[in-house]
PDB file of C-alpha atoms in Angstrom:
ATOM      1  CA  MET R   1     138.883  90.423 162.619  1.00 86.00           C
ATOM      2  CA  THR R   2     139.553  93.203 165.572  1.00 88.00           C
ATOM      3  CA  ASP R   3     143.340  93.921 164.931  1.00 86.00           C
ATOM      4  CA  ALA R   4     144.038  92.506 168.170  1.00 86.00           C
ATOM      5  CA  GLU R   5     143.253  89.193 166.740  1.00 90.00           C
ATOM      6  CA  ARG R   6     144.901  90.121 163.339  1.00 92.00           C
ATOM      7  CA  ASP R   7     148.357  90.475 165.457  1.00 92.00           C
ATOM      8  CA  ALA R   8     147.740  87.338 167.474  1.00 92.00           C
ATOM      9  CA  LEU R   9     147.192  85.303 164.378  1.00 95.00           C
ATOM     10  CA  LEU R  10     150.713  86.973 162.690  1.00 94.00           C
ATOM     11  CA  VAL R  11     152.106  85.898 166.084  1.00 94.00           C
ATOM     12  CA  VAL R  12     151.405  82.412 165.527  1.00 95.00           C
ATOM     13  CA  ARG R  13     152.471  82.400 161.862  1.00 96.00           C
ATOM     14  CA  ALA R  14     155.607  84.487 162.756  1.00 95.00           C
ATOM     15  CA  GLN R  15     156.275  81.681 165.224  1.00 95.00           C
ATOM     16  CA  LEU R  16     155.887  78.974 162.660  1.00 95.00           C
ATOM     17  CA  GLY R  17     158.247  80.467 160.682  1.00 94.00           C
ATOM     18  CA  ASP R  18     156.091  82.905 158.227  1.00 96.00           C
ATOM     19  CA  ARG R  19     158.463  85.925 157.536  1.00 95.00           C
ATOM     20  CA  ARG R  20     155.826  87.768 155.759  1.00 97.00           C
ATOM     21  CA  ALA R  21     153.944  87.635 159.154  1.00 96.00           C
ATOM     22  CA  LEU R  22     156.757  88.723 160.979  1.00 93.00           C
ATOM     23  CA  GLY R  23     157.319  91.804 158.535  1.00 95.00           C
ATOM     24  CA  GLU R  24     153.922  92.847 159.134  1.00 95.00           C
ATOM     25  CA  LEU R  25     153.860  92.941 162.994  1.00 92.00           C
ATOM     26  CA  VAL R  26     156.913  94.747 162.688  1.00 92.00           C
ATOM     27  CA  GLY R  27     155.342  96.767 160.489  1.00 93.00           C
ATOM     28  CA  HIS R  28     152.433  97.601 162.254  1.00 91.00           C
ATOM     29  CA  TRP R  29     154.213  98.505 165.861  1.00 91.00           C
ATOM     30  CA  HIS R  30     157.390  99.798 164.696  1.00 91.00           C
ATOM     31  CA  LEU R  31     156.030 103.443 164.615  1.00 93.00           C
ATOM     32  CA  PRO R  32     154.116 103.460 167.833  1.00 91.00           C
ATOM     33  CA  VAL R  33     156.851 101.939 169.457  1.00 90.00           C
ATOM     34  CA  TRP R  34     159.116 104.518 168.457  1.00 91.00           C
ATOM     35  CA  ARG R  35     156.902 107.306 169.003  1.00 93.00           C
ATOM     36  CA  TYR R  36     156.894 105.809 172.812  1.00 90.00           C
ATOM     37  CA  VAL R  37     160.076 105.656 173.265  1.00 91.00           C
ATOM     38  CA  ARG R  38     160.988 109.289 171.659  1.00 93.00           C
ATOM     39  CA  ALA R  39     158.348 110.806 173.759  1.00 93.00           C
ATOM     40  CA  MET R  40     159.897 109.167 177.138  1.00 91.00           C
ATOM     41  CA  LEU R  41     163.713 110.057 175.888  1.00 93.00           C
ATOM     42  CA  GLY R  42     162.741 113.551 173.554  1.00 93.00           C
ATOM     43  CA  ASP R  43     165.582 112.286 171.641  1.00 92.00           C
ATOM     44  CA  ARG R  44     165.658 110.685 168.049  1.00 94.00           C
ATOM     45  CA  GLY R  45     168.747 109.411 167.882  1.00 94.00           C
ATOM     46  CA  ARG R  46     168.635 107.547 171.377  1.00 95.00           C
ATOM     47  CA  ALA R  47     164.943 106.712 170.646  1.00 94.00           C
ATOM     48  CA  ASP R  48     166.503 104.886 167.288  1.00 94.00           C
ATOM     49  CA  ASP R  49     168.959 102.994 169.361  1.00 94.00           C
ATOM     50  CA  VAL R  50     166.624 101.986 172.131  1.00 93.00           C
ATOM     51  CA  SER R  51     163.685 101.003 170.035  1.00 91.00           C
ATOM     52  CA  GLN R  52     165.569  98.951 168.007  1.00 92.00           C
ATOM     53  CA  GLU R  53     166.971  96.988 170.844  1.00 92.00           C
ATOM     54  CA  ALA R  54     163.753  96.786 172.225  1.00 88.00           C
ATOM     55  CA  TRP R  55     162.478  94.835 168.797  1.00 88.00           C
ATOM     56  CA  ALA R  56     165.420  92.739 169.123  1.00 91.00           C
ATOM     57  CA  ARG R  57     164.367  91.797 172.758  1.00 90.00           C
ATOM     58  CA  ALA R  58     160.580  91.042 171.814  1.00 88.00           C
ATOM     59  CA  LEU R  59     161.630  89.279 168.304  1.00 88.00           C
ATOM     60  CA  ARG R  60     164.144  87.081 170.100  1.00 90.00           C
ATOM     61  CA  ALA R  61     161.048  86.230 172.971  1.00 89.00           C
ATOM     62  CA  LEU R  62     158.798  85.530 170.192  1.00 90.00           C
ATOM     63  CA  PRO R  63     159.059  81.797 169.559  1.00 91.00           C
ATOM     64  CA  GLY R  64     158.225  81.193 173.621  1.00 91.00           C
ATOM     65  CA  LEU R  65     155.250  83.871 173.744  1.00 90.00           C
ATOM     66  CA  ARG R  66     152.593  81.289 174.786  1.00 92.00           C
ATOM     67  CA  GLN R  67     149.973  83.652 174.597  1.00 90.00           C
ATOM     68  CA  PRO R  68     149.968  85.043 171.225  1.00 89.00           C
ATOM     69  CA  GLY R  69     147.375  87.698 172.015  1.00 85.00           C
ATOM     70  CA  ARG R  70     149.168  89.471 174.307  1.00 83.00           C
ATOM     71  CA  PHE R  71     151.646  90.892 171.548  1.00 79.00           C
ATOM     72  CA  ALA R  72     148.574  92.905 170.528  1.00 55.00           C
ATOM     73  CA  PRO R  73     147.996  95.304 173.058  1.00 45.00           C
ATOM     74  CA  ARG R  74     145.046  97.611 173.220  1.00 43.00           C
ATOM     75  CA  SER R  75     147.742 100.505 173.375  1.00 46.00           C
ATOM     76  CA  PRO R  76     150.971 101.056 172.327  1.00 47.00           C
ATOM     77  CA  LYS R  77     152.366 100.966 176.514  1.00 51.00           C
ATOM     78  CA  GLY R  78     151.475  97.739 176.317  1.00 52.00           C
ATOM     79  CA  SER R  79     153.144  96.102 173.318  1.00 51.00           C
ATOM     80  CA  PRO R  80     156.022  93.621 174.033  1.00 51.00           C
ATOM     81  CA  GLY R  81     158.136  96.660 172.352  1.00 49.00           C
ATOM     82  CA  CYS R  82     157.252  99.126 174.404  1.00 48.00           C
ATOM     83  CA  ARG R  83     157.646  96.861 177.817  1.00 51.00           C
ATOM     84  CA  SER R  84     161.261  96.406 176.603  1.00 51.00           C
ATOM     85  CA  ALA R  85     162.170  99.632 175.465  1.00 51.00           C
ATOM     86  CA  SER R  86     160.798 100.893 178.815  1.00 51.00           C
ATOM     87  CA  GLY R  87     163.304  98.371 180.659  1.00 51.00           C
ATOM     88  CA  ARG R  88     165.658 100.189 178.453  1.00 48.00           C
ATOM     89  CA  CYS R  89     165.595 103.820 179.248  1.00 43.00           C
TER      90      CYS R  89
END
């Protein structure tokens, strides 16, 4: 199973209410999203705030995600968290 397939499966499980799956998704993508935001902003404190908001936006949108594979990017820039973060910076 590829990382993208694993993430898509975790998205579906999270959409069905599996909190462990949601935790695995966030655990896997939290640091890449934060690093991306920090590189954009150059400030740890702002990166914390912006990445937290990006995750909040991504997780609120998760139930309506119709293509679970879209959550699993090939690079961090394609992840919902990073797209959300890009819009916040």
